[in-house]
């Protein structure tokens, strides 16, 4: 048995950032920028009015002054002439400021009569002009790697980046194993249960940017498991669920070994999730997760999520624990690191009483995994503990 | 001008939870459960072994006791007989516990010779048996509304819910307006800029569960805007961007009014985002957002996101501000509520120096909106302020 940190180290060594692909901007949200992109234009591309009003010469701006309106500059349609002393141009938000003008008086401060305007109220000192390139200039960079959020998408649009280089999605093959499993919607026999881990893991990893394929359930035979691995061809990461423990029917380690798995480790000192295995197999990373539903999902959060982020180019960084104060005491922990299903509420955290690794109802109620280090002593209310948000 | 809270009240009155649809479980992650679902089975459906080991009668479990192994119970293949005194059944994790047995000794505590086993080590007091229905029973509920996360998906799978009733996605039509706009990938003229708001808003709202359509850019003419509204037919929410201020070319209010808009309000005492309008139009909610990129995105976070959540059935709840302590002083605020682009770092927050509502580079660097109430006095380092995470 190795520690969680050692297991993470082994797993991160199995993956590296994937190559990139171009996607249309409309599909780039939530993807990871793979290489720096540079603005194709200045923004704004001209000195632009920040308000609706009148453009004139700053040295003439004074209450009660009178100007002749000689034209209009609208967004998309600039005034082509020059603003000379005593002159003003009607201007709208986003429109180019005409040559000669360097101040915009907002229309609320103006009284107009025909082509003549008077500055009726004392204008503010703000020129209401956005300088050319004030937001960004040609060649300004958005640097990779970067998980693209909605604001980034708006920024890339305004830079005229119509196609975006992003890291391609990690291809993940999910194989659940076991004669007891049937797919949702089937009629299970009296000794059978429904395969749930592949569905939960797909939801988790797709959300992070992976593309998961759920493969047919592999039965507890060497032939069926071999077929499962065959079907996983092309995946960057092959995940098996179940069949990795010490039972006579736990064939994942043997079959994967026969197919060339170079195993990096087996068994981790943690609860839930001890019978975890990892290695390299026909060019892909391979992780064997335990079959208990909660174990599989917890290992997904602790181990698989950082592997996906690494493949996406976001760095080999494990999840960072946060801290909260206990609202219920905890007994001493045993020799394995324990990820307890817990509820975080207004900065206080308590572990659920029932921690059996088969209880999906408890996991669904949890919003945090409370982390107990190996041999952590008993803890009392108010003590600070580490947790990972779910 | 009305307050932000009043505007939110008006906007929430324009929307209500949408009807539901059935989706396959594999597509249900991130959707909102629309009606309660009930478990179609008990989980586990039988008393199940939690470990690999030997099933026997609890009253016979004692170190050095010897048993005859009479069969095997594997996951998916139960032992059909009865365990009598002096007998044991080889059993594996997840397998049904055979009749007569009520204890599983883990295999690590057993020594075996042919069909005889001896309890070699003092067994734990834990019977290692998961009771029938210990996770959930037939009829147990997952209650709506609920934003379905990966753990929920695993739980629904194990309950054998192959199709899930979810609120249908709000259909949103996004219309940017202005003669100065071109689409990303086009060659803008010297007076033109790239439409960015529709792309940023689509990324934001799709992530929340909406389905946004970006419509053709509407030009600053009544005919073009009318065509834009025609193309929005079928949307639950019509969002225009730009053209809603006081300029002569700001035609959104007029054209929408001619097409039947029942306007609930116009202008909100906030920065950025003052020229905001909302109302009801041909059966849909309509919101006119300001055209400055940052204004549009901030209004998206403050106003549109809660509308989407309400339509999804998650309640008419505005975003809940959090608090953090200032790491840089703030000047006094004016009469409008100010949403300042800010950076939150390790629990401390500071507003960016440049707050012009045209600066997408600043928005992209921000991870929070620092909220200044109207006429908030100057604030010093260390004071607590409200913010919304971005």
mmCIF file of N, CA, C and O in Angstrom, chain A residues 323-328 330 339-355 361-371 385-390, chain B residues 146 149 152:
data_model
loop_
_atom_site.group_PDB
_atom_site.id
_atom_site.type_symbol
_atom_site.label_atom_id
_atom_site.label_comp_id
_atom_site.label_asym_id
_atom_site.label_seq_id
_atom_site.Cartn_x
_atom_site.Cartn_y
_atom_site.Cartn_z
ATOM 1 N N UNK A 323 -10.285 24.624 4.213
ATOM 2 C CA UNK A 323 -10.497 24.283 5.614
ATOM 3 C C UNK A 323 -11.821 24.849 6.103
ATOM 4 O O UNK A 323 -12.308 25.862 5.606
ATOM 5 N N UNK A 324 -12.394 24.165 7.078
ATOM 6 C CA UNK A 324 -13.635 24.607 7.718
ATOM 7 C C UNK A 324 -13.598 24.101 9.150
ATOM 8 O O UNK A 324 -12.789 23.227 9.492
ATOM 9 N N UNK A 325 -14.473 24.655 9.986
ATOM 10 C CA UNK A 325 -14.461 24.215 11.378
ATOM 11 C C UNK A 325 -15.540 23.162 11.594
ATOM 12 O O UNK A 325 -16.635 23.220 11.024
ATOM 13 N N UNK A 326 -15.224 22.216 12.424
ATOM 14 C CA UNK A 326 -16.104 21.067 12.674
ATOM 15 C C UNK A 326 -17.339 21.497 13.459
ATOM 16 O O UNK A 326 -17.229 22.209 14.457
ATOM 17 N N UNK A 327 -18.503 21.022 13.034
ATOM 18 C CA UNK A 327 -19.718 21.256 13.814
ATOM 19 C C UNK A 327 -20.170 19.981 14.534
ATOM 20 O O UNK A 327 -21.212 19.966 15.176
ATOM 21 N N UNK A 328 -19.385 18.924 14.416
ATOM 22 C CA UNK A 328 -19.659 17.686 15.161
ATOM 23 C C UNK A 328 -18.319 16.997 15.372
ATOM 24 O O UNK A 328 -17.432 17.096 14.518
ATOM 25 N N UNK A 330 -15.313 14.124 15.750
ATOM 26 C CA UNK A 330 -14.903 12.985 14.923
ATOM 27 C C UNK A 330 -14.087 12.036 15.770
ATOM 28 O O UNK A 330 -13.234 12.476 16.548
ATOM 29 N N UNK A 339 -11.533 9.784 3.340
ATOM 30 C CA UNK A 339 -12.317 10.843 2.698
ATOM 31 C C UNK A 339 -13.761 10.645 3.109
ATOM 32 O O UNK A 339 -14.476 9.828 2.522
ATOM 33 N N UNK A 340 -14.186 11.390 4.127
ATOM 34 C CA UNK A 340 -15.517 11.187 4.686
ATOM 35 C C UNK A 340 -16.535 12.055 3.952
ATOM 36 O O UNK A 340 -16.308 13.240 3.725
ATOM 37 N N UNK A 341 -17.660 11.449 3.603
ATOM 38 C CA UNK A 341 -18.741 12.213 3.014
ATOM 39 C C UNK A 341 -19.284 13.170 4.080
ATOM 40 O O UNK A 341 -19.586 12.751 5.202
ATOM 41 N N UNK A 342 -19.382 14.444 3.700
ATOM 42 C CA UNK A 342 -19.654 15.475 4.705
ATOM 43 C C UNK A 342 -20.552 16.552 4.132
ATOM 44 O O UNK A 342 -20.732 16.670 2.915
ATOM 45 N N UNK A 343 -21.141 17.324 5.037
ATOM 46 C CA UNK A 343 -22.002 18.440 4.652
ATOM 47 C C UNK A 343 -21.370 19.723 5.160
ATOM 48 O O UNK A 343 -21.105 19.867 6.355
ATOM 49 N N UNK A 344 -21.124 20.635 4.217
ATOM 50 C CA UNK A 344 -20.588 21.950 4.556
ATOM 51 C C UNK A 344 -21.761 22.916 4.552
ATOM 52 O O UNK A 344 -22.517 22.988 3.582
ATOM 53 N N UNK A 345 -21.918 23.655 5.649
ATOM 54 C CA UNK A 345 -23.044 24.589 5.727
ATOM 55 C C UNK A 345 -22.563 25.848 6.429
ATOM 56 O O UNK A 345 -22.191 25.795 7.603
ATOM 57 N N UNK A 346 -22.519 26.944 5.695
ATOM 58 C CA UNK A 346 -22.102 28.226 6.251
ATOM 59 C C UNK A 346 -20.749 28.143 6.957
ATOM 60 O O UNK A 346 -20.577 28.618 8.083
ATOM 61 N N UNK A 347 -19.808 27.517 6.266
ATOM 62 C CA UNK A 347 -18.436 27.481 6.776
ATOM 63 C C UNK A 347 -18.168 26.422 7.831
ATOM 64 O O UNK A 347 -17.032 26.268 8.283
ATOM 65 N N UNK A 348 -19.216 25.703 8.256
ATOM 66 C CA UNK A 348 -19.013 24.621 9.240
ATOM 67 C C UNK A 348 -19.275 23.286 8.561
ATOM 68 O O UNK A 348 -20.118 23.188 7.684
ATOM 69 N N UNK A 349 -18.550 22.274 9.021
ATOM 70 C CA UNK A 349 -18.624 20.986 8.332
ATOM 71 C C UNK A 349 -18.855 19.863 9.332
ATOM 72 O O UNK A 349 -18.374 19.912 10.467
ATOM 73 N N UNK A 350 -19.673 18.875 8.907
ATOM 74 C CA UNK A 350 -19.825 17.672 9.725
ATOM 75 C C UNK A 350 -19.885 16.462 8.806
ATOM 76 O O UNK A 350 -20.453 16.512 7.706
ATOM 77 N N UNK A 351 -19.274 15.377 9.269
ATOM 78 C CA UNK A 351 -19.285 14.139 8.495
ATOM 79 C C UNK A 351 -20.597 13.412 8.745
ATOM 80 O O UNK A 351 -21.170 13.490 9.835
ATOM 81 N N UNK A 352 -21.107 12.741 7.728
ATOM 82 C CA UNK A 352 -22.297 11.920 7.924
ATOM 83 C C UNK A 352 -21.954 10.732 8.831
ATOM 84 O O UNK A 352 -20.817 10.263 8.867
ATOM 85 N N UNK A 353 -22.970 10.256 9.569
ATOM 86 C CA UNK A 353 -22.737 9.118 10.456
ATOM 87 C C UNK A 353 -22.415 7.860 9.656
ATOM 88 O O UNK A 353 -21.582 7.054 10.062
ATOM 89 N N UNK A 354 -23.092 7.687 8.527
ATOM 90 C CA UNK A 354 -22.938 6.449 7.761
ATOM 91 C C UNK A 354 -21.880 6.679 6.677
ATOM 92 O O UNK A 354 -22.067 7.505 5.792
ATOM 93 N N UNK A 355 -20.786 5.951 6.760
ATOM 94 C CA UNK A 355 -19.668 6.151 5.830
ATOM 95 C C UNK A 355 -19.386 4.912 4.993
ATOM 96 O O UNK A 355 -18.348 4.820 4.345
ATOM 97 N N UNK A 361 -26.886 7.247 -1.569
ATOM 98 C CA UNK A 361 -27.779 8.286 -1.027
ATOM 99 C C UNK A 361 -26.987 9.261 -0.164
ATOM 100 O O UNK A 361 -27.224 10.464 -0.210
ATOM 101 N N UNK A 362 -26.038 8.728 0.602
ATOM 102 C CA UNK A 362 -25.221 9.616 1.445
ATOM 103 C C UNK A 362 -24.322 10.492 0.570
ATOM 104 O O UNK A 362 -24.196 11.702 0.792
ATOM 105 N N UNK A 363 -23.725 9.900 -0.450
ATOM 106 C CA UNK A 363 -22.869 10.695 -1.344
ATOM 107 C C UNK A 363 -23.668 11.809 -2.011
ATOM 108 O O UNK A 363 -23.192 12.945 -2.151
ATOM 109 N N UNK A 364 -24.899 11.499 -2.420
ATOM 110 C CA UNK A 364 -25.716 12.511 -3.110
ATOM 111 C C UNK A 364 -26.094 13.646 -2.164
ATOM 112 O O UNK A 364 -26.309 14.778 -2.602
ATOM 113 N N UNK A 365 -26.184 13.374 -0.864
ATOM 114 C CA UNK A 365 -26.473 14.439 0.098
ATOM 115 C C UNK A 365 -25.226 15.229 0.473
ATOM 116 O O UNK A 365 -25.319 16.345 0.989
ATOM 117 N N UNK A 366 -24.059 14.643 0.235
ATOM 118 C CA UNK A 366 -22.801 15.300 0.631
ATOM 119 C C UNK A 366 -22.463 16.426 -0.338
ATOM 120 O O UNK A 366 -22.795 16.363 -1.524
ATOM 121 N N UNK A 367 -21.829 17.468 0.168
ATOM 122 C CA UNK A 367 -21.279 18.500 -0.722
ATOM 123 C C UNK A 367 -19.789 18.702 -0.469
ATOM 124 O O UNK A 367 -19.207 19.662 -0.961
ATOM 125 N N UNK A 368 -19.198 17.793 0.302
ATOM 126 C CA UNK A 368 -17.767 17.910 0.597
ATOM 127 C C UNK A 368 -17.222 16.546 0.994
ATOM 128 O O UNK A 368 -17.965 15.678 1.470
ATOM 129 N N UNK A 369 -15.924 16.368 0.784
ATOM 130 C CA UNK A 369 -15.202 15.210 1.321
ATOM 131 C C UNK A 369 -14.276 15.731 2.411
ATOM 132 O O UNK A 369 -13.365 16.516 2.144
ATOM 133 N N UNK A 370 -14.554 15.311 3.639
ATOM 134 C CA UNK A 370 -13.732 15.735 4.776
ATOM 135 C C UNK A 370 -12.516 14.818 4.823
ATOM 136 O O UNK A 370 -12.652 13.598 4.829
ATOM 137 N N UNK A 371 -11.318 15.397 4.838
ATOM 138 C CA UNK A 371 -10.094 14.601 4.704
ATOM 139 C C UNK A 371 -9.481 14.336 6.072
ATOM 140 O O UNK A 371 -9.100 15.268 6.772
ATOM 141 N N UNK A 385 -10.597 21.505 9.967
ATOM 142 C CA UNK A 385 -10.283 20.285 9.221
ATOM 143 C C UNK A 385 -10.227 20.618 7.737
ATOM 144 O O UNK A 385 -10.785 21.625 7.290
ATOM 145 N N UNK A 386 -9.548 19.779 6.992
ATOM 146 C CA UNK A 386 -9.426 19.966 5.548
ATOM 147 C C UNK A 386 -10.585 19.277 4.841
ATOM 148 O O UNK A 386 -11.103 18.262 5.310
ATOM 149 N N UNK A 387 -11.004 19.857 3.717
ATOM 150 C CA UNK A 387 -12.038 19.200 2.925
ATOM 151 C C UNK A 387 -11.873 19.570 1.457
ATOM 152 O O UNK A 387 -11.200 20.551 1.117
ATOM 153 N N UNK A 388 -12.477 18.771 0.617
ATOM 154 C CA UNK A 388 -12.597 19.091 -0.808
ATOM 155 C C UNK A 388 -14.068 19.318 -1.111
ATOM 156 O O UNK A 388 -14.905 18.491 -0.741
ATOM 157 N N UNK A 389 -14.417 20.433 -1.772
ATOM 158 C CA UNK A 389 -15.820 20.608 -2.162
ATOM 159 C C UNK A 389 -16.199 19.594 -3.235
ATOM 160 O O UNK A 389 -15.377 19.214 -4.059
ATOM 161 N N UNK A 390 -17.431 19.146 -3.198
ATOM 162 C CA UNK A 390 -17.924 18.229 -4.241
ATOM 163 C C UNK A 390 -18.762 19.015 -5.233
ATOM 164 O O UNK A 390 -19.478 19.922 -4.848
ATOM 165 N N UNK B 146 -33.943 19.879 -8.412
ATOM 166 C CA UNK B 146 -32.582 19.536 -8.005
ATOM 167 C C UNK B 146 -31.689 19.599 -9.235
ATOM 168 O O UNK B 146 -31.963 18.938 -10.238
ATOM 169 N N UNK B 149 -26.117 16.637 -10.168
ATOM 170 C CA UNK B 149 -24.653 16.568 -10.232
ATOM 171 C C UNK B 149 -24.221 15.112 -10.462
ATOM 172 O O UNK B 149 -25.057 14.209 -10.523
ATOM 173 N N UNK B 152 -25.626 12.552 -8.105
ATOM 174 C CA UNK B 152 -27.053 12.309 -8.344
ATOM 175 C C UNK B 152 -27.259 11.350 -9.516
ATOM 176 O O UNK B 152 -28.147 10.488 -9.486
#
